[in-house]
Amino acid sequence: MTNAQLAHRIADRCRLTGRFVLRSGRQTTEYFDKYQFEADPVLLDEVGAALAPLVPDGTEVLAGLEMGGIAVVAALGRHTGLPCAFVRKKAKEYGTARLAEGADVEGRRVLVVEDVVTSGGQVVLSTRDLRVLGANVEHALCVIDREEGGEQALADVNLTLHALFRRRDLEA
Ligand SMILES: O=P(O)(O)OC[C@H]1O[C@H](OP(=O)(O)OP(=O)(O)O)[C@H](O)[C@@H]1O
Ligand SMILES: O=C(O)c1cc(=O)[nH]c(=O)[nH]1
């Protein structure tokens, strides 16, 4: 499947119109329900394959963000062979009490993996958490960049955003 065909499939399955409130508190009339592609194992696998060439050279760990980024990172891990970490929004308060589950991130070059980026707020917060844990984070990779300031917000904290699709790719 070409990336253009994949963009059409994702837009068909995920693009909703109506009135929605976003994580950032913004309101929108267009929403991408990422779980519609993440819950389809065949489509998710296509997304993982398409993301793999976008992984920056030197990446040692793929870090998927709770919750939607977890499915995406698992698919990407299958196509790259790289170890994965699953990054919670808040550390568990029992058991191992970890914020980043799975692969160790300390001292390693970590790529943040996310499904949708809007303001960039969640990626910035989780990158800060990963850096506190000792990760070297310079890049983030998402499936959909809504092009609402996320790239600049990431640049402001020395992160480069790579996107498989931009909003305009899903509206074509
Ligand atoms: O760039 P931002 O403005 O931060 O917005 C994007 C964030 O919002 C969505 O997550 P959501 O809060 O829906 O969480 P979920 O993945 O846990 O469902 C998306 O998965 C990003 O994490
Ligand atoms: O910004 C968000 O919260 C958001 C936007 C979007 O299109 N899809 C989504 O799952 N979250």
Coordinates of N, CA and C and ligand atoms in Angstrom, one line a residue:
M1 N 0.8 -1.2 0.0 CA 0.0 0.0 0.0 C 0.9 1.3 0.0
T2 N 0.6 2.2 -0.9 CA 1.4 3.4 -0.9 C 0.9 4.3 0.3
N3 N 1.7 5.3 0.6 CA 1.4 6.2 1.7 C 0.1 7.0 1.4
A4 N -0.1 7.3 0.1 CA -1.3 8.0 -0.3 C -2.5 7.1 -0.1
Q5 N -2.4 5.9 -0.5 CA -3.5 4.9 -0.2 C -3.8 4.8 1.3
L6 N -2.7 4.7 2.0 CA -2.9 4.6 3.5 C -3.6 5.8 4.1
A7 N -3.2 7.0 3.6 CA -3.8 8.3 4.0 C -5.3 8.2 3.7
H8 N -5.7 7.7 2.6 CA -7.2 7.6 2.3 C -7.9 6.7 3.2
R9 N -7.2 5.5 3.5 CA -7.8 4.5 4.4 C -8.0 5.1 5.8
I10 N -7.0 5.8 6.3 CA -7.1 6.4 7.6 C -8.2 7.5 7.6
A11 N -8.2 8.3 6.6 CA -9.2 9.4 6.6 C -10.6 8.8 6.6
D12 N -10.8 7.8 5.8 CA -12.1 7.1 5.7 C -12.5 6.6 7.0
R13 N -11.6 6.0 7.7 CA -12.0 5.3 9.0 C -12.0 6.2 10.2
C14 N -11.2 7.3 10.2 CA -11.0 8.0 11.4 C -11.5 9.4 11.4
R15 N -11.7 10.0 10.3 CA -12.1 11.4 10.2 C -13.6 11.6 10.6
L16 N -13.8 12.4 11.6 CA -15.2 12.7 12.1 C -15.4 14.2 12.0
T17 N -16.7 14.5 11.7 CA -17.0 16.0 11.8 C -18.1 16.1 12.9
G18 N -18.1 17.3 13.5 CA -19.0 17.5 14.6 C -18.4 18.6 15.5
R19 N -18.7 18.5 16.8 CA -18.2 19.4 17.7 C -17.4 18.6 18.8
F20 N -16.1 18.9 18.9 CA -15.2 18.1 19.7 C -14.3 19.1 20.6
V21 N -14.1 18.6 21.8 CA -13.1 19.3 22.6 C -11.8 18.5 22.6
L22 N -10.7 19.1 22.5 CA -9.4 18.4 22.4 C -8.7 18.4 23.7
R23 N -7.7 17.6 23.8 CA -6.9 17.5 25.0 C -6.4 18.9 25.5
S24 N -6.0 19.7 24.5 CA -5.5 21.1 24.8 C -6.6 22.0 25.3
G25 N -7.9 21.6 25.2 CA -9.0 22.4 25.6 C -9.6 23.2 24.4
R26 N -8.9 23.1 23.3 CA -9.4 23.8 22.1 C -10.6 23.0 21.6
Q27 N -11.4 23.8 20.8 CA -12.6 23.2 20.2 C -12.4 23.0 18.7
T28 N -12.9 22.0 18.1 CA -12.7 21.7 16.7 C -14.0 21.1 16.1
T29 N -14.1 21.2 14.8 CA -15.2 20.6 14.1 C -14.7 19.3 13.3
E30 N -13.4 19.1 13.4 CA -12.8 17.9 12.7 C -12.0 17.1 13.7
Y31 N -12.2 15.8 13.8 CA -11.5 15.0 14.8 C -11.1 13.7 14.2
F32 N -9.9 13.3 14.5 CA -9.4 12.0 14.0 C -9.4 11.0 15.1
D33 N -10.4 10.1 15.0 CA -10.5 9.0 16.0 C -9.4 8.0 15.8
K34 N -8.3 8.2 16.4 CA -7.1 7.3 16.1 C -7.4 5.9 16.4
Y35 N -8.3 5.6 17.4 CA -8.5 4.2 17.8 C -9.2 3.4 16.7
Q36 N -9.7 4.1 15.7 CA -10.3 3.4 14.5 C -9.2 2.7 13.7
F37 N -8.0 3.3 13.6 CA -7.0 2.6 12.9 C -6.1 1.7 13.9
E38 N -6.1 2.1 15.1 CA -5.3 1.4 16.1 C -5.9 0.1 16.4
A39 N -7.2 0.0 16.4 CA -7.9 -1.2 16.8 C -8.1 -2.2 15.6
D40 N -7.6 -1.8 14.4 CA -7.7 -2.7 13.3 C -6.2 -3.2 13.0
P41 N -6.0 -4.5 13.4 CA -4.6 -5.0 13.4 C -4.0 -4.9 12.0
V42 N -4.7 -5.0 10.9 CA -4.2 -5.0 9.6 C -3.8 -3.5 9.2
L43 N -4.7 -2.6 9.5 CA -4.4 -1.2 9.2 C -3.2 -0.7 10.1
L44 N -3.3 -1.1 11.4 CA -2.2 -0.7 12.3 C -0.8 -1.2 11.8
D45 N -0.8 -2.4 11.3 CA 0.5 -3.0 10.8 C 1.0 -2.1 9.6
E46 N 0.0 -1.7 8.8 CA 0.4 -0.8 7.6 C 1.0 0.5 8.1
V47 N 0.4 1.0 9.2 CA 0.9 2.3 9.8 C 2.3 2.0 10.3
G48 N 2.6 0.9 11.0 CA 3.9 0.6 11.5 C 4.9 0.5 10.4
A49 N 4.5 -0.1 9.3 CA 5.5 -0.3 8.2 C 5.8 1.1 7.6
A50 N 4.8 1.9 7.5 CA 5.0 3.3 6.8 C 5.8 4.2 7.8
L51 N 5.7 4.0 9.1 CA 6.5 4.8 10.0 C 7.9 4.4 10.0
A52 N 8.2 3.2 9.8 CA 9.6 2.7 10.0 C 10.7 3.5 9.3
P53 N 10.5 3.9 8.0 CA 11.6 4.6 7.4 C 11.8 6.0 8.0
L54 N 10.8 6.5 8.8 CA 11.0 7.8 9.4 C 11.7 7.8 10.7
V55 N 12.1 6.7 11.2 CA 12.8 6.6 12.5 C 14.2 7.1 12.3
P56 N 14.6 8.2 13.0 CA 15.9 8.8 12.9 C 17.1 7.8 13.1
D57 N 18.1 7.9 12.3 CA 19.3 7.0 12.6 C 19.8 7.2 14.0
G58 N 20.2 6.2 14.6 CA 20.8 6.2 15.9 C 19.8 6.0 17.0
T59 N 18.5 5.9 16.7 CA 17.5 5.6 17.7 C 17.7 4.3 18.4
E60 N 17.7 4.3 19.7 CA 17.9 3.1 20.5 C 16.7 2.5 21.1
V61 N 15.7 3.4 21.4 CA 14.5 3.0 22.1 C 13.3 3.8 21.5
L62 N 12.2 3.1 21.3 CA 11.0 3.7 20.8 C 10.1 3.9 22.1
A63 N 9.6 5.1 22.3 CA 8.8 5.4 23.5 C 7.4 5.8 23.1
G64 N 6.5 4.9 23.3 CA 5.1 5.2 22.9 C 4.3 5.9 24.1
L65 N 3.5 6.9 23.8 CA 2.8 7.6 24.9 C 1.4 7.0 25.2
E66 N 1.1 6.8 26.5 CA -0.2 6.4 26.9 C -1.3 7.4 26.3
M67 N -2.4 7.0 25.8 CA -2.7 5.6 25.6 C -2.5 5.2 24.1
G68 N -2.9 6.1 23.2 CA -2.9 5.7 21.8 C -1.5 5.4 21.3
G69 N -0.5 6.0 21.8 CA 0.9 5.8 21.3 C 1.4 4.4 21.6
I70 N 0.7 3.7 22.5 CA 1.2 2.4 22.9 C 1.0 1.4 21.8
A71 N -0.2 1.4 21.2 CA -0.4 0.5 20.1 C 0.5 0.9 18.9
V72 N 0.7 2.1 18.6 CA 1.5 2.6 17.5 C 3.0 2.1 17.7
V73 N 3.5 2.3 18.9 CA 4.9 1.9 19.1 C 5.1 0.4 19.0
A74 N 4.1 -0.4 19.5 CA 4.2 -1.8 19.3 C 4.3 -2.2 17.9
A75 N 3.5 -1.6 17.0 CA 3.5 -1.9 15.6 C 4.8 -1.5 15.0
L76 N 5.3 -0.3 15.4 CA 6.6 0.2 14.9 C 7.7 -0.7 15.3
G77 N 7.7 -1.1 16.5 CA 8.7 -2.0 17.1 C 8.8 -3.3 16.2
R78 N 7.7 -3.8 15.8 CA 7.7 -5.0 15.0 C 8.4 -4.8 13.6
H79 N 8.3 -3.6 13.1 CA 8.9 -3.3 11.8 C 10.3 -2.7 11.9
T80 N 10.8 -2.5 13.1 CA 12.2 -1.9 13.2 C 13.1 -2.9 14.1
G81 N 12.4 -3.7 14.9 CA 13.2 -4.5 15.8 C 13.7 -3.8 17.0
L82 N 13.4 -2.5 17.1 CA 13.9 -1.7 18.3 C 13.1 -2.0 19.5
P83 N 13.7 -1.9 20.7 CA 13.0 -2.1 21.9 C 12.0 -1.0 22.2
C84 N 11.0 -1.3 22.9 CA 9.9 -0.3 23.2 C 9.8 0.0 24.7
A85 N 9.4 1.3 24.9 CA 9.0 1.7 26.3 C 7.6 2.2 26.2
F86 N 6.8 2.0 27.2 CA 5.4 2.5 27.2 C 5.4 3.5 28.3
V87 N 5.1 4.7 27.9 CA 5.2 5.9 28.8 C 3.8 6.3 29.4
R88 N 3.7 6.2 30.7 CA 2.5 6.6 31.3 C 2.4 8.1 31.5
K89 N 1.1 8.6 31.6 CA 1.0 10.0 31.9 C 1.4 10.3 33.4
K90 N 1.2 9.2 34.2 CA 1.6 9.4 35.6 C 2.1 8.0 36.1
A91 N 3.2 8.0 36.9 CA 3.7 6.7 37.3 C 2.7 6.0 38.1
K92 N 2.8 4.6 38.0 CA 2.0 3.8 38.8 C 2.4 3.9 40.3
E93 N 1.5 3.8 41.2 CA 1.8 4.0 42.6 C 2.0 2.7 43.4
Y94 N 2.2 1.6 42.7 CA 2.4 0.3 43.3 C 3.3 -0.5 42.4
G95 N 3.6 -1.7 42.8 CA 4.4 -2.6 42.0 C 5.8 -1.9 41.7
T96 N 6.2 -1.9 40.4 CA 7.5 -1.3 40.1 C 7.4 0.2 40.1
A97 N 6.2 0.8 40.2 CA 6.0 2.3 40.3 C 6.7 3.0 39.2
R98 N 6.7 2.5 38.0 CA 7.5 3.1 36.9 C 6.6 4.0 36.1
L99 N 7.2 5.1 35.5 CA 6.5 5.9 34.6 C 6.7 5.4 33.2
A100 N 7.9 4.9 32.9 CA 8.2 4.3 31.6 C 8.4 2.8 31.8
E101 N 7.5 2.1 31.2 CA 7.5 0.6 31.4 C 8.3 0.0 30.2
G102 N 8.8 -1.2 30.4 CA 9.5 -1.9 29.3 C 11.0 -1.5 29.2
A103 N 11.5 -1.2 28.0 CA 12.9 -0.9 27.8 C 13.4 0.2 28.7
D104 N 14.6 0.1 29.2 CA 15.2 1.2 30.0 C 15.5 2.3 29.0
V105 N 15.3 3.5 29.5 CA 15.5 4.7 28.7 C 16.8 5.5 29.1
E106 N 17.2 5.3 30.3 CA 18.3 6.1 30.9 C 19.6 6.0 30.0
G107 N 20.1 7.1 29.6 CA 21.3 7.2 28.8 C 21.2 6.7 27.4
R108 N 19.9 6.5 26.9 CA 19.7 6.0 25.6 C 19.1 7.0 24.7
R109 N 19.3 6.9 23.4 CA 18.7 7.8 22.4 C 17.2 7.3 22.2
V110 N 16.3 8.1 22.6 CA 14.9 7.7 22.7 C 14.1 8.5 21.7
L111 N 13.3 7.8 20.9 CA 12.3 8.5 20.0 C 10.9 8.4 20.6
V112 N 10.3 9.6 20.8 CA 8.9 9.6 21.3 C 8.0 9.3 20.2
V113 N 7.0 8.4 20.4 CA 6.1 7.9 19.4 C 4.7 8.3 19.8
E114 N 4.0 9.0 19.0 CA 2.6 9.4 19.4 C 1.7 9.2 18.2
D115 N 0.4 9.1 18.4 CA -0.6 9.0 17.3 C -0.9 10.3 16.7
V116 N -1.4 11.2 17.5 CA -1.9 12.5 17.0 C -1.1 13.7 17.8
V117 N -0.7 14.6 17.0 CA -0.1 15.8 17.7 C -0.9 17.0 17.3
T118 N -1.4 17.8 18.3 CA -2.2 19.0 18.0 C -1.3 20.2 18.5
S119 N -1.5 20.5 19.8 CA -0.6 21.6 20.3 C 0.8 21.2 20.6
G120 N 1.0 19.9 20.7 CA 2.3 19.3 21.1 C 2.4 19.2 22.6
G121 N 1.4 19.6 23.4 CA 1.4 19.6 24.8 C 1.8 18.3 25.4
Q122 N 1.1 17.2 25.0 CA 1.4 15.9 25.6 C 2.8 15.4 25.3
V123 N 3.3 15.6 24.1 CA 4.7 15.2 23.7 C 5.7 16.0 24.6
V124 N 5.4 17.3 24.8 CA 6.4 18.1 25.6 C 6.4 17.6 27.0
L125 N 5.2 17.3 27.6 CA 5.2 16.8 29.0 C 5.9 15.5 29.1
S126 N 5.6 14.6 28.2 CA 6.2 13.2 28.3 C 7.7 13.3 28.0
T127 N 8.1 14.2 27.1 CA 9.6 14.3 26.9 C 10.3 14.8 28.1
R128 N 9.6 15.8 28.8 CA 10.2 16.3 30.0 C 10.4 15.1 31.0
D129 N 9.4 14.3 31.2 CA 9.4 13.2 32.1 C 10.6 12.2 31.7
L130 N 10.7 11.9 30.4 CA 11.7 11.0 29.9 C 13.1 11.6 30.1
R131 N 13.2 12.9 29.9 CA 14.6 13.5 30.2 C 14.9 13.4 31.7
V132 N 13.9 13.6 32.5 CA 14.2 13.5 34.0 C 14.7 12.1 34.3
L133 N 14.2 11.1 33.5 CA 14.7 9.7 33.7 C 16.0 9.4 33.1
G134 N 16.6 10.5 32.5 CA 17.9 10.3 31.9 C 18.0 10.0 30.4
A135 N 16.8 10.0 29.8 CA 16.7 9.7 28.3 C 17.3 10.9 27.5
N136 N 17.9 10.5 26.4 CA 18.3 11.5 25.5 C 17.3 11.6 24.4
V137 N 16.4 12.6 24.4 CA 15.3 12.7 23.5 C 15.5 14.0 22.6
E138 N 15.6 13.7 21.3 CA 15.7 14.8 20.4 C 14.7 14.8 19.3
H139 N 14.0 13.7 19.2 CA 13.0 13.5 18.1 C 11.7 12.9 18.6
A140 N 10.6 13.3 17.9 CA 9.3 12.7 18.1 C 8.7 12.3 16.8
L141 N 8.0 11.2 16.7 CA 7.4 10.8 15.5 C 5.9 10.5 15.7
C142 N 5.0 11.1 14.9 CA 3.6 10.9 15.0 C 3.0 10.4 13.7
V143 N 1.8 9.8 13.9 CA 1.0 9.4 12.7 C 0.4 10.6 12.0
I144 N -0.3 11.4 12.8 CA -1.0 12.6 12.3 C -0.6 13.9 13.0
D145 N -0.1 14.8 12.3 CA 0.2 16.2 12.8 C -0.9 17.1 12.3
R146 N -1.7 17.5 13.3 CA -2.9 18.4 12.9 C -2.4 19.8 12.5
E147 N -1.1 20.1 12.6 CA -0.6 21.4 12.1 C -1.3 22.5 12.9
E148 N -1.3 22.4 14.2 CA -1.8 23.5 15.0 C -0.8 24.0 16.0
G149 N 0.4 24.1 15.6 CA 1.5 24.6 16.5 C 2.3 23.6 17.2
G150 N 2.0 22.3 17.0 CA 2.8 21.3 17.6 C 4.3 21.3 17.3
E151 N 4.6 21.5 16.0 CA 6.0 21.4 15.5 C 6.8 22.5 16.2
Q152 N 6.2 23.7 16.3 CA 6.9 24.8 17.0 C 7.1 24.6 18.5
A153 N 6.0 24.1 19.1 CA 6.1 23.8 20.6 C 7.2 22.8 20.9
L154 N 7.3 21.8 20.0 CA 8.4 20.8 20.2 C 9.8 21.4 19.9
A155 N 9.8 22.2 18.9 CA 11.1 22.9 18.6 C 11.6 23.7 19.8
D156 N 10.6 24.3 20.5 CA 10.9 25.2 21.6 C 11.6 24.4 22.7
V157 N 11.4 23.1 22.8 CA 12.1 22.3 23.8 C 13.1 21.3 23.1
N158 N 13.7 21.8 22.0 CA 14.7 21.1 21.2 C 14.3 19.7 20.8
L159 N 13.1 19.6 20.2 CA 12.6 18.4 19.7 C 12.2 18.6 18.2
T160 N 12.6 17.7 17.4 CA 12.2 17.7 16.0 C 11.0 16.8 15.8
L161 N 10.0 17.3 15.2 CA 8.8 16.5 15.0 C 8.8 15.9 13.5
H162 N 8.6 14.6 13.5 CA 8.5 13.9 12.2 C 7.1 13.4 12.1
A163 N 6.4 13.5 11.0 CA 5.0 13.1 10.9 C 4.8 12.2 9.6
L164 N 4.1 11.1 9.8 CA 3.7 10.3 8.6 C 2.7 11.1 7.8
F165 N 1.7 11.7 8.4 CA 0.7 12.5 7.7 C 0.5 13.8 8.4
R166 N 0.3 14.8 7.5 CA -0.2 16.1 8.0 C -1.7 16.2 7.8
R167 N -2.3 17.1 8.5 CA -3.8 17.2 8.3 C -4.2 17.3 6.9
R168 N -3.5 18.1 6.1 CA -3.9 18.3 4.7 C -3.8 17.0 3.9
D169 N -2.9 16.1 4.3 CA -2.8 14.8 3.6 C -4.1 14.0 3.8
L170 N -4.8 14.2 4.9 CA -6.0 13.4 5.2 C -7.3 14.1 4.7
E171 N -7.1 15.3 4.2 CA -8.3 16.1 3.7 C -8.3 16.1 2.1
A172 N -7.2 15.6 1.5 CA -7.1 15.6 0.1 C -8.2 14.8 -0.6
Ligands
LIG1 O1 -0.8 17.7 21.0 P1 -1.8 17.8 22.1 O2 -2.5 19.1 22.1 O3 -1.2 17.4 23.4 O4 -2.9 16.8 21.7 C1 -2.6 15.5 21.3 C2 -2.8 14.5 22.4 O5 -4.2 14.3 22.5 C3 -4.5 12.9 22.2 O6 -4.5 12.1 23.3 P2 -5.7 11.9 24.3 O7 -5.7 12.9 25.4 O8 -6.9 11.7 23.5 O9 -5.3 10.6 25.1 P3 -5.3 9.0 24.9 O10 -4.2 8.7 23.8 O11 -4.9 8.6 26.2 O12 -6.6 8.6 24.4 C4 -3.4 12.5 21.4 O13 -3.2 11.1 21.4 C5 -2.2 13.2 22.0 O14 -1.7 12.6 23.1
LIG2 O1 -6.0 17.1 20.1 C1 -6.6 16.0 20.5 O2 -6.9 15.8 21.6 C2 -6.9 15.1 19.4 C3 -7.2 15.4 18.1 C4 -7.6 14.5 17.2 O3 -7.8 14.7 16.0 N1 -7.7 13.2 17.6 C5 -7.4 12.8 18.9 O4 -7.5 11.6 19.2 N2 -7.0 13.8 19.8

